[in-house]
Amino acid sequence: ERPASVGTIAARRGATASVIARLADLLGAAPVDRPVAVTAGTTTLLGISPGRWTVVGGEGDVETRFAGLADVAALVDQTGGMVVFDLSGPKVGDLLAALVAVDLHPSVTPAGSVLTTTVAHVGVTLWQSAADRWTVLVGRSYALAFERAVVAGAAWSGVELA
């Protein structure tokens, strides 16, 4: 599934607080400067490192939508290069546990946590977007490899794919 928009916002040195304040004004919700997903309307901001967020969703490219941040942040549109997968169901956690080397137990990785890791040597960013739903952001050229890993992991963990 292709999102309406994907991109990165990276605060310039010393400008993280300003970027957070301006994003709060623009979106009505402030991003968090840690690995947490914050959703405002159709836009989700994923904290991927200090002062850096991946933007998923919303209309228009990131460079145009957030042009008012250009003096305090680098803006990079990545819409054409990313694919978003939504994985849901009662056993999706079991499936992902078979694919990643990260503890996904809710006591360690609560809902809203953002993780950057690998699945079958493919770099991914994933977050728990609902109780039994995980969203995974994958580079477009690796989408097929990720799909194959999900199918193999589903067979191994007993998850049925619909």
PDB file of C-alpha atoms in Angstrom, residues 15 19 22 25 30 37 43 68 76 83 85 88 95 97 103 111 114 125 134 136 139 143 153:
ATOM      1  CA  ALA A  15      16.491  23.687  16.537  1.00  0.00           C
ATOM      2  CA  VAL A  19      10.653  22.184  15.073  1.00  0.00           C
ATOM      3  CA  ARG A  22       6.052  24.527  14.791  1.00  0.00           C
ATOM      4  CA  ASP A  25       1.059  24.466  15.446  1.00  0.00           C
ATOM      5  CA  ALA A  30       3.381  17.821  18.959  1.00  0.00           C
ATOM      6  CA  ALA A  37       4.387   7.588  16.935  1.00  0.00           C
ATOM      7  CA  THR A  43      -0.594  12.295   9.432  1.00  0.00           C
ATOM      8  CA  GLY A  68       7.627  26.728   6.797  1.00  0.00           C
ATOM      9  CA  VAL A  76      13.108  15.233   2.313  1.00  0.00           C
ATOM     10  CA  VAL A  83       5.795   1.218   0.838  1.00  0.00           C
ATOM     11  CA  PHE A  85       2.302  -2.472   5.055  1.00  0.00           C
ATOM     12  CA  SER A  88      -3.309  -6.898  11.699  1.00  0.00           C
ATOM     13  CA  LEU A  95       4.341 -13.191  13.378  1.00  0.00           C
ATOM     14  CA  ALA A  97       8.295 -11.832  16.881  1.00  0.00           C
ATOM     15  CA  ASP A 103      11.270  -7.827  22.167  1.00  0.00           C
ATOM     16  CA  ALA A 111       1.549   0.726  21.700  1.00  0.00           C
ATOM     17  CA  VAL A 114       8.588   3.083  16.913  1.00  0.00           C
ATOM     18  CA  THR A 125      10.542   1.003  10.514  1.00  0.00           C
ATOM     19  CA  TRP A 134       1.407  -3.054  13.308  1.00  0.00           C
ATOM     20  CA  VAL A 136       5.666  -1.366   8.643  1.00  0.00           C
ATOM     21  CA  GLY A 139      11.884   0.770   0.979  1.00  0.00           C
ATOM     22  CA  ALA A 143       8.936  -4.639  -0.606  1.00  0.00           C
ATOM     23  CA  GLY A 153       7.062 -16.157   8.964  1.00  0.00           C
TER      24      GLY A 153
END
